[in-house]
Amino acid sequence: MLTTTPMTTTGIFLGTATTISTNHWLMAWIGLETNMLAILMVIAKPKTTRATEATTKYFLMQAIASIMILFSSTTNAWQMGTWDITQLYNKYSSTIMAVALATKLGAAPIHFWLPEVMQGSSLMTALLLSTWQKIAPMTLMYMAAKNMQPVILTTIGLMSMLIGGLGGINQTQLRKTMAYSSINNTGWTLLIMPISPNIAMLNMFIYMNTTIPTFLIMMKSSTKTLRDLTGMWTTSPIFPHMMALLMLSTSGLPPLTGFIPKLMILNELLQQKMVTMATIAALMSLLSLVFYLRITYLSMMLTPPTTSSASMKWRHTNYQPALTSCLIPTALTTLLIAPAIPL
């Protein structure tokens, strides 16, 4: 488990809170920088070569994206006379801003840094990178979505879905697999962002709701590779089953919770007469389903307890983290409330 200093924790939360609560591009940029400087110390904490490499890559990519955000907002203020986030009227500024925020989110084609950074980080840091660190840039994208070019966002979304699905198929490291899963989900979010920003934010929230317990189970069972999945039952007999169901929920299979946003996205695309786009999105979801099913098979259906000679730790100590127990039901069984979601 990762331990951070109070100053680091304050910087992470304060930076994100500043960005999502302001309506001024300069304050939003300051919040992003505060958050970035705090998370850099968290990534570099293990003092290993991989951690140093991950910290350097993360700093360079986030710094480039921050420069693009500052340049885009300054150009828009120069041309339009406003720093308001919701008034990004200059089309060149909006294009640069879309690419910059996509870089912050780890979306394709500037996605290559995310799997390497997550692989070089601890499991808790990887959890922060795939969930909390997406809140601030996604909020900025939500606020400025009406002024961004729909073609650019949908193109980035489709590319992210394709690369996220193909990239995760051949991975044996779970952190890299979850990184490509994050890229794939970001693609779904950006695909629907210019059409219905509310559904895009719902998709991000539900993805975070399924990713957090997945990483918590991996941390509690010390699972980092596909090979480790076959021995997860020795930590707790329920972990393999919950891991499998969480993966199926993340993939978007009914009747699990992850089916809600994908159904809403496809329905909205069909209502907008974008049948071809909806068909492509549905077909691309099959790519990510391949590695989700692979994890499901390895964790739950490959090796029953009687085939392993490992010591059965679960008979002596039962690891049932409270947060995981609270999040798993909402990550699996909230499909019935979908008609009541106000959008």
XYZ file of C-alpha atoms in Angstrom:
343
model
C 0.000 0.000 0.000
C 1.264 3.446 -0.921
C 1.960 5.967 1.828
C 2.125 9.655 1.011
C 2.971 12.740 2.991
C 0.162 15.126 3.955
C 1.621 17.758 1.611
C 1.547 15.358 -1.343
C -2.018 14.272 -0.623
C -3.096 17.894 -0.208
C -1.473 18.818 -3.525
C -3.247 16.015 -5.387
C -6.674 16.868 -4.025
C -6.213 20.648 -4.041
C -4.992 20.695 -7.645
C -7.967 18.691 -8.875
C -10.426 20.715 -6.763
C -9.006 23.985 -8.113
C -9.367 22.851 -11.719
C -12.924 21.547 -11.467
C -14.218 24.513 -9.451
C -12.923 27.398 -11.562
C -14.222 29.031 -14.720
C -10.896 30.677 -15.644
C -8.333 28.979 -17.874
C -5.364 30.315 -15.924
C -6.653 28.997 -12.600
C -7.446 25.672 -14.233
C -3.877 25.493 -15.553
C -2.502 26.278 -12.076
C -4.630 23.475 -10.634
C -3.362 21.006 -13.225
C 0.252 21.957 -12.491
C -0.259 21.629 -8.733
C -1.762 18.192 -9.211
C 1.039 17.124 -11.569
C 3.848 18.172 -9.220
C 2.222 16.294 -6.344
C 1.658 13.058 -8.288
C 5.249 13.104 -9.550
C 6.481 12.586 -5.986
C 4.081 9.674 -5.583
C 5.280 7.959 -8.775
C 8.959 8.442 -7.867
C 8.567 7.227 -4.267
C 9.655 3.555 -4.787
C 13.213 4.756 -5.714
C 13.644 2.173 -8.473
C 14.862 2.536 -12.041
C 11.400 1.806 -13.431
C 9.841 4.380 -11.113
C 12.345 7.015 -12.180
C 11.690 6.229 -15.837
C 7.929 6.402 -15.293
C 8.272 9.728 -13.463
C 10.329 11.223 -16.279
C 7.904 10.073 -18.976
C 4.910 11.323 -17.021
C 6.533 14.719 -16.399
C 7.503 15.241 -20.037
C 4.087 14.329 -21.473
C 2.125 16.272 -18.869
C 4.401 19.300 -19.288
C 3.875 19.262 -23.066
C 0.109 19.022 -22.574
C 0.170 21.853 -20.021
C 2.093 24.087 -22.444
C -0.496 23.356 -25.131
C -3.323 24.206 -22.729
C -1.676 27.490 -21.760
C -0.968 28.362 -25.390
C -4.512 27.523 -26.484
C -6.197 29.498 -23.692
C -3.882 32.486 -24.199
C -4.557 32.538 -27.946
C -8.305 32.366 -27.337
C -8.093 35.214 -24.810
C -6.064 37.269 -27.286
C -8.518 36.707 -30.135
C -11.823 36.680 -28.215
C -11.019 38.761 -25.143
C -12.123 36.188 -22.567
C -10.525 33.579 -20.285
C -13.841 31.809 -19.701
C -13.543 28.037 -20.110
C -17.012 27.795 -21.646
C -16.193 30.438 -24.312
C -13.451 28.726 -26.299
C -14.716 30.184 -29.558
C -11.485 30.294 -31.574
C -11.451 27.094 -33.666
C -7.648 26.802 -33.681
C -7.551 27.185 -29.913
C -10.284 24.587 -29.491
C -8.386 22.135 -31.713
C -5.162 22.549 -29.740
C -7.103 22.281 -26.482
C -8.770 19.026 -27.573
C -5.380 17.468 -28.393
C -3.870 18.744 -25.126
C -6.684 17.353 -22.963
C -6.571 14.070 -24.892
C -2.857 13.898 -24.066
C -3.642 14.508 -20.398
C -6.189 11.684 -20.503
C -3.847 9.287 -22.278
C -6.041 9.002 -25.385
C -4.742 7.947 -28.789
C -2.684 8.844 -30.738
C -0.700 10.294 -27.790
C -1.358 7.303 -25.564
C 2.043 5.607 -25.504
C 3.119 7.081 -22.166
C 0.234 5.687 -20.092
C 1.012 1.915 -20.185
C 4.702 2.538 -19.463
C 4.011 4.923 -16.581
C 1.452 2.598 -14.998
C 3.782 -0.399 -15.365
C 6.582 1.497 -13.626
C 4.340 2.585 -10.754
C 2.925 0.775 -7.752
C -0.619 -0.583 -7.887
C -1.989 2.296 -5.802
C -0.285 4.860 -8.034
C -1.637 3.072 -11.119
C -5.087 3.307 -9.542
C -4.674 7.068 -9.122
C -3.458 7.467 -12.717
C -6.392 5.566 -14.199
C -9.106 7.185 -12.058
C -8.410 10.346 -10.061
C -5.972 11.912 -12.535
C -8.656 11.848 -15.243
C -11.172 13.921 -13.291
C -9.615 17.362 -13.888
C -8.941 17.106 -17.669
C -12.274 15.379 -18.242
C -14.060 18.207 -16.409
C -12.332 20.767 -18.638
C -13.337 18.716 -21.678
C -16.928 18.647 -20.412
C -17.032 22.425 -19.907
C -15.550 23.226 -23.320
C -17.161 20.381 -25.304
C -19.748 22.540 -27.073
C -16.986 24.627 -28.684
C -14.703 21.764 -29.733
C -14.644 20.231 -33.186
C -16.835 17.076 -33.166
C -14.758 15.476 -35.922
C -11.586 15.724 -33.839
C -13.180 14.274 -30.694
C -14.860 11.395 -32.523
C -11.642 10.600 -34.424
C -9.617 10.539 -31.192
C -12.355 8.432 -29.612
C -12.371 5.809 -32.365
C -8.570 5.630 -32.430
C -8.481 5.170 -28.654
C -11.064 2.392 -28.820
C -9.071 0.613 -31.541
C -5.661 0.959 -29.885
C -7.028 0.224 -26.418
C -8.625 -2.979 -27.678
C -5.682 -4.207 -29.731
C -3.003 -3.154 -27.245
C -4.441 -5.085 -24.321
C -4.790 -8.422 -26.099
C -1.128 -9.485 -25.920
C -0.315 -8.156 -22.427
C 0.725 -10.346 -19.513
C 1.133 -7.515 -16.979
C -2.141 -6.506 -15.385
C -1.113 -2.868 -14.947
C -0.496 -2.525 -18.675
C -3.737 -4.342 -19.391
C -5.628 -1.904 -17.177
C -3.833 0.977 -18.912
C -5.133 -0.153 -22.301
C -8.532 -0.673 -20.702
C -8.367 2.959 -19.579
C -7.447 4.073 -23.101
C -10.365 2.103 -24.514
C -12.819 3.627 -22.029
C -11.459 7.115 -22.741
C -12.257 6.448 -26.397
C -15.907 5.701 -25.553
C -16.040 8.885 -23.460
C -14.580 11.144 -26.149
C -16.742 9.543 -28.848
C -19.956 10.699 -27.178
C -18.582 13.926 -25.648
C -19.576 16.313 -28.511
C -23.065 14.762 -28.723
C -23.986 14.237 -25.062
C -21.428 15.400 -22.454
C -23.624 14.117 -19.618
C -23.468 10.542 -20.888
C -19.707 10.944 -21.328
C -19.297 11.933 -17.678
C -21.571 9.065 -16.602
C -19.380 6.653 -18.558
C -16.270 7.961 -16.788
C -17.922 7.695 -13.353
C -19.063 4.101 -13.917
C -15.627 3.139 -15.242
C -14.017 4.548 -12.089
C -16.587 2.662 -10.018
C -15.507 -0.639 -11.559
C -11.770 0.111 -11.730
C -11.285 1.061 -8.078
C -12.409 -2.300 -6.585
C -10.457 -4.123 -9.313
C -7.212 -2.457 -8.246
C -8.040 -2.920 -4.554
C -8.447 -6.664 -5.108
C -5.130 -6.735 -6.988
C -3.411 -4.922 -4.121
C -4.874 -7.142 -1.412
C -3.931 -10.326 -3.259
C -0.549 -9.003 -4.561
C -1.617 -9.779 -8.121
C 0.439 -8.103 -10.859
C 0.556 -10.581 -13.737
C -1.780 -13.023 -15.460
C 0.090 -15.894 -13.822
C -0.707 -14.483 -10.388
C -4.436 -14.696 -11.135
C -4.438 -18.488 -10.812
C -3.275 -18.219 -7.207
C -5.577 -15.405 -6.138
C -7.882 -17.855 -4.344
C -5.178 -18.500 -1.717
C -5.657 -14.955 -0.397
C -9.446 -15.018 -0.410
C -11.788 -17.539 -2.070
C -14.176 -14.801 -3.209
C -11.562 -12.598 -4.907
C -11.323 -14.612 -8.175
C -15.099 -14.528 -8.636
C -15.323 -10.808 -7.901
C -12.369 -10.109 -10.202
C -14.058 -12.017 -13.030
C -17.370 -10.214 -12.573
C -15.659 -6.823 -12.412
C -13.855 -7.546 -15.673
C -17.106 -8.576 -17.339
C -18.767 -5.425 -16.012
C -15.951 -3.252 -17.332
C -16.262 -4.901 -20.730
C -19.919 -3.846 -20.878
C -21.698 -7.194 -20.789
C -25.324 -7.177 -19.587
C -26.780 -7.388 -16.984
C -23.803 -5.838 -15.179
C -23.353 -2.141 -14.426
C -20.783 -1.500 -17.164
C -23.499 -2.169 -19.745
C -25.299 1.087 -18.800
C -22.984 3.682 -20.427
C -22.311 1.638 -23.565
C -26.039 1.114 -24.111
C -26.696 4.829 -23.633
C -23.848 5.807 -25.960
C -25.022 3.508 -28.739
C -28.613 4.641 -28.263
C -27.595 8.309 -28.495
C -25.570 7.661 -31.641
C -28.568 5.947 -33.237
C -30.837 8.829 -32.269
C -28.435 11.188 -34.030
C -28.666 9.012 -37.177
C -25.015 7.948 -36.799
C -25.662 4.288 -37.537
C -22.218 3.646 -39.052
C -20.471 5.165 -36.024
C -22.575 3.089 -33.640
C -21.816 -0.084 -35.597
C -18.068 0.595 -35.569
C -18.153 1.330 -31.823
C -20.052 -1.893 -31.093
C -17.606 -3.951 -33.166
C -14.586 -2.349 -31.509
C -15.948 -3.261 -28.085
C -15.342 -6.889 -29.069
C -11.582 -6.209 -29.201
C -11.403 -5.229 -25.540
C -13.739 -8.094 -24.658
C -10.966 -10.515 -25.678
C -8.557 -9.583 -22.878
C -11.362 -9.068 -20.356
C -12.492 -12.642 -20.988
C -8.882 -13.785 -20.745
C -8.597 -12.348 -17.241
C -11.992 -13.830 -16.341
C -10.916 -17.277 -17.548
C -7.592 -17.232 -15.718
C -8.960 -15.922 -12.434
C -12.088 -18.034 -12.067
C -12.300 -20.959 -14.472
C -8.776 -22.305 -14.985
C -7.416 -23.729 -11.740
C -9.705 -24.775 -8.880
C -8.163 -24.816 -5.378
C -7.658 -28.600 -5.407
C -5.109 -28.385 -8.234
C -2.643 -26.111 -6.454
C -0.094 -26.998 -3.798
C 0.046 -23.458 -2.410
C -0.772 -22.863 1.250
C -4.402 -21.854 1.721
C -3.954 -18.549 3.509
C -7.650 -17.767 3.357
C -8.330 -20.477 5.957
C -6.290 -18.523 8.489
C -6.738 -14.871 7.556
C -9.686 -13.497 5.623
C -8.880 -10.330 3.705
C -12.098 -8.430 3.064
C -11.330 -4.717 2.623
C -14.306 -2.555 3.568
C -14.004 -0.216 0.574
C -13.914 -3.117 -1.857
C -16.994 -4.673 -0.258
C -18.886 -1.382 -0.608
C -17.916 -0.670 -4.233
C -18.387 -4.134 -5.737
C -22.231 -4.161 -5.471
C -22.513 -0.791 -7.241
C -19.990 -1.912 -9.852
C -22.042 -4.996 -10.683
C -25.740 -4.552 -9.909
C -26.965 -1.029 -10.711
C -28.286 -1.726 -14.205
C -31.899 -1.612 -12.974
C -31.622 2.048 -11.990
C -30.490 3.103 -15.479
C -33.953 4.420 -16.528
C -33.927 6.725 -13.500
C -30.613 8.403 -14.378
C -31.329 12.049 -15.286
C -29.469 13.082 -18.443
